[in-house]
Amino acid sequence: MSGLPKSTDSTYKDLMKKDKVVIFKMSAVWCNPCKEATRVCLSYLEKNPSVKIYDHDVDENPNFGTELGTKGLPTFYCYVNGELKGQLVGAVPESKLAEFVTQHSS
């Protein structure tokens, strides 16, 4: 299984403005729930290719997560047209991820 495209502290500002709806998944290599969240994201993206989801490793790139006040992993942040619209904490089922994206991007 291939993973999600990566976001870094030097790329996230450009990525959040690149598409209408952008989700950043804050994660870490050691985080098992983050691995499950990646599988959920990949499944969701198969059905919703217009949404972009990026994986942001907070250990390798701590500035973005710190700026947002990330306290738990995984944490999802939804940006619409470059503006932060919502946050979701925890490994969630695909239905909950879909609800989160719909709620904050409509």
PDB file of C-alpha atoms in Angstrom:
ATOM      1  CA  MET A   1       0.000   0.000   0.000  1.00  0.00           C
ATOM      2  CA  SER A   2       1.418   3.356  -0.962  1.00  0.00           C
ATOM      3  CA  GLY A   3       1.019   6.158   1.520  1.00  0.00           C
ATOM      4  CA  LEU A   4      -0.303   9.670   1.392  1.00  0.00           C
ATOM      5  CA  PRO A   5       1.694  12.500  -0.160  1.00  0.00           C
ATOM      6  CA  LYS A   6       3.893  14.259   2.393  1.00  0.00           C
ATOM      7  CA  SER A   7       3.730  17.747   3.801  1.00  0.00           C
ATOM      8  CA  THR A   8       6.715  19.416   5.457  1.00  0.00           C
ATOM      9  CA  ASP A   9       7.286  22.599   7.415  1.00  0.00           C
ATOM     10  CA  SER A  10       8.593  24.174   4.211  1.00  0.00           C
ATOM     11  CA  THR A  11       5.716  23.043   1.924  1.00  0.00           C
ATOM     12  CA  TYR A  12       2.488  23.145   3.940  1.00  0.00           C
ATOM     13  CA  LYS A  13       1.684  26.813   3.292  1.00  0.00           C
ATOM     14  CA  ASP A  14       1.773  26.263  -0.477  1.00  0.00           C
ATOM     15  CA  LEU A  15      -0.106  22.957  -0.246  1.00  0.00           C
ATOM     16  CA  MET A  16      -2.999  24.409   1.766  1.00  0.00           C
ATOM     17  CA  LYS A  17      -3.670  26.903  -1.042  1.00  0.00           C
ATOM     18  CA  LYS A  18      -3.113  24.518  -3.938  1.00  0.00           C
ATOM     19  CA  ASP A  19      -6.590  22.929  -3.973  1.00  0.00           C
ATOM     20  CA  LYS A  20     -10.042  23.909  -2.748  1.00  0.00           C
ATOM     21  CA  VAL A  21     -10.206  21.287   0.038  1.00  0.00           C
ATOM     22  CA  VAL A  22      -6.980  20.162   1.709  1.00  0.00           C
ATOM     23  CA  ILE A  23      -6.678  17.919   4.748  1.00  0.00           C
ATOM     24  CA  PHE A  24      -3.486  17.624   6.758  1.00  0.00           C
ATOM     25  CA  LYS A  25      -3.108  14.480   8.854  1.00  0.00           C
ATOM     26  CA  MET A  26      -0.674  15.119  11.687  1.00  0.00           C
ATOM     27  CA  SER A  27       1.115  11.884  12.483  1.00  0.00           C
ATOM     28  CA  ALA A  28       4.348  10.181  13.510  1.00  0.00           C
ATOM     29  CA  VAL A  29       6.073   7.028  12.327  1.00  0.00           C
ATOM     30  CA  TRP A  30       5.724   5.372  15.761  1.00  0.00           C
ATOM     31  CA  CYS A  31       1.974   6.098  15.999  1.00  0.00           C
ATOM     32  CA  ASN A  32      -0.062   2.947  15.270  1.00  0.00           C
ATOM     33  CA  PRO A  33      -3.428   4.763  15.117  1.00  0.00           C
ATOM     34  CA  CYS A  34      -1.832   7.045  12.511  1.00  0.00           C
ATOM     35  CA  LYS A  35      -1.137   4.020  10.315  1.00  0.00           C
ATOM     36  CA  GLU A  36      -4.780   2.984  10.493  1.00  0.00           C
ATOM     37  CA  ALA A  37      -5.781   6.582   9.735  1.00  0.00           C
ATOM     38  CA  THR A  38      -3.648   6.441   6.581  1.00  0.00           C
ATOM     39  CA  ARG A  39      -5.565   3.367   5.404  1.00  0.00           C
ATOM     40  CA  VAL A  40      -8.858   5.161   6.086  1.00  0.00           C
ATOM     41  CA  CYS A  41      -7.649   8.235   4.174  1.00  0.00           C
ATOM     42  CA  LEU A  42      -6.551   6.203   1.167  1.00  0.00           C
ATOM     43  CA  SER A  43      -9.916   4.445   1.014  1.00  0.00           C
ATOM     44  CA  TYR A  44     -11.733   7.787   1.316  1.00  0.00           C
ATOM     45  CA  LEU A  45      -9.600   9.311  -1.466  1.00  0.00           C
ATOM     46  CA  GLU A  46     -10.531   6.508  -3.867  1.00  0.00           C
ATOM     47  CA  LYS A  47     -14.132   7.767  -3.655  1.00  0.00           C
ATOM     48  CA  ASN A  48     -13.308  11.482  -3.321  1.00  0.00           C
ATOM     49  CA  PRO A  49     -10.367  12.319  -5.605  1.00  0.00           C
ATOM     50  CA  SER A  50     -11.048  16.075  -5.529  1.00  0.00           C
ATOM     51  CA  VAL A  51     -10.021  16.228  -1.857  1.00  0.00           C
ATOM     52  CA  LYS A  52      -6.301  16.308  -1.119  1.00  0.00           C
ATOM     53  CA  ILE A  53      -4.931  14.695   2.047  1.00  0.00           C
ATOM     54  CA  TYR A  54      -1.325  15.170   3.113  1.00  0.00           C
ATOM     55  CA  ASP A  55       0.577  13.336   5.837  1.00  0.00           C
ATOM     56  CA  HIS A  56       2.586  15.659   8.081  1.00  0.00           C
ATOM     57  CA  ASP A  57       5.107  13.926  10.378  1.00  0.00           C
ATOM     58  CA  VAL A  58       5.283  16.062  13.507  1.00  0.00           C
ATOM     59  CA  ASP A  59       8.557  14.511  14.674  1.00  0.00           C
ATOM     60  CA  GLU A  60      10.410  15.362  11.457  1.00  0.00           C
ATOM     61  CA  ASN A  61       8.528  18.647  10.893  1.00  0.00           C
ATOM     62  CA  PRO A  62       7.334  20.020  14.256  1.00  0.00           C
ATOM     63  CA  ASN A  63       6.629  23.667  13.388  1.00  0.00           C
ATOM     64  CA  PHE A  64       3.251  23.324  11.624  1.00  0.00           C
ATOM     65  CA  GLY A  65       1.814  21.051  14.330  1.00  0.00           C
ATOM     66  CA  THR A  66       3.116  23.331  17.072  1.00  0.00           C
ATOM     67  CA  GLU A  67       1.628  26.376  15.342  1.00  0.00           C
ATOM     68  CA  LEU A  68      -1.767  24.649  15.307  1.00  0.00           C
ATOM     69  CA  GLY A  69      -1.492  23.422  18.901  1.00  0.00           C
ATOM     70  CA  THR A  70      -1.634  19.729  17.976  1.00  0.00           C
ATOM     71  CA  LYS A  71      -1.903  17.686  21.167  1.00  0.00           C
ATOM     72  CA  GLY A  72      -2.890  14.196  19.984  1.00  0.00           C
ATOM     73  CA  LEU A  73      -2.168  11.961  17.023  1.00  0.00           C
ATOM     74  CA  PRO A  74      -3.539  11.575  14.517  1.00  0.00           C
ATOM     75  CA  THR A  75      -5.150  14.985  14.157  1.00  0.00           C
ATOM     76  CA  PHE A  76      -6.813  16.108  10.937  1.00  0.00           C
ATOM     77  CA  TYR A  77      -7.029  19.764   9.895  1.00  0.00           C
ATOM     78  CA  CYS A  78      -9.359  20.825   7.095  1.00  0.00           C
ATOM     79  CA  TYR A  79      -8.442  23.828   4.968  1.00  0.00           C
ATOM     80  CA  VAL A  80     -10.781  25.286   2.379  1.00  0.00           C
ATOM     81  CA  ASN A  81      -9.300  27.800  -0.043  1.00  0.00           C
ATOM     82  CA  GLY A  82      -6.303  28.151   2.281  1.00  0.00           C
ATOM     83  CA  GLU A  83      -8.349  28.855   5.427  1.00  0.00           C
ATOM     84  CA  LEU A  84      -8.533  26.531   8.443  1.00  0.00           C
ATOM     85  CA  LYS A  85     -12.121  25.335   8.829  1.00  0.00           C
ATOM     86  CA  GLY A  86     -11.985  22.413  11.250  1.00  0.00           C
ATOM     87  CA  GLN A  87     -10.069  19.907  13.351  1.00  0.00           C
ATOM     88  CA  LEU A  88     -10.697  16.234  14.108  1.00  0.00           C
ATOM     89  CA  VAL A  89      -8.631  14.260  16.642  1.00  0.00           C
ATOM     90  CA  GLY A  90      -8.122  10.511  16.620  1.00  0.00           C
ATOM     91  CA  ALA A  91      -8.202   7.535  14.305  1.00  0.00           C
ATOM     92  CA  VAL A  92     -11.743   7.538  12.973  1.00  0.00           C
ATOM     93  CA  PRO A  93     -13.744   5.349  10.605  1.00  0.00           C
ATOM     94  CA  GLU A  94     -14.114   6.456   7.019  1.00  0.00           C
ATOM     95  CA  SER A  95     -17.708   7.566   7.612  1.00  0.00           C
ATOM     96  CA  LYS A  96     -16.564   9.996  10.314  1.00  0.00           C
ATOM     97  CA  LEU A  97     -13.778  11.355   8.082  1.00  0.00           C
ATOM     98  CA  ALA A  98     -16.305  11.864   5.264  1.00  0.00           C
ATOM     99  CA  GLU A  99     -18.670  13.664   7.645  1.00  0.00           C
ATOM    100  CA  PHE A 100     -15.819  15.900   8.860  1.00  0.00           C
ATOM    101  CA  VAL A 101     -14.798  16.871   5.326  1.00  0.00           C
ATOM    102  CA  THR A 102     -18.389  17.489   4.225  1.00  0.00           C
ATOM    103  CA  GLN A 103     -19.183  19.550   7.331  1.00  0.00           C
ATOM    104  CA  HIS A 104     -16.202  21.842   6.916  1.00  0.00           C
ATOM    105  CA  SER A 105     -16.012  22.137   3.144  1.00  0.00           C
ATOM    106  CA  SER A 106     -19.635  22.968   2.338  1.00  0.00           C
TER     107      SER A 106
END
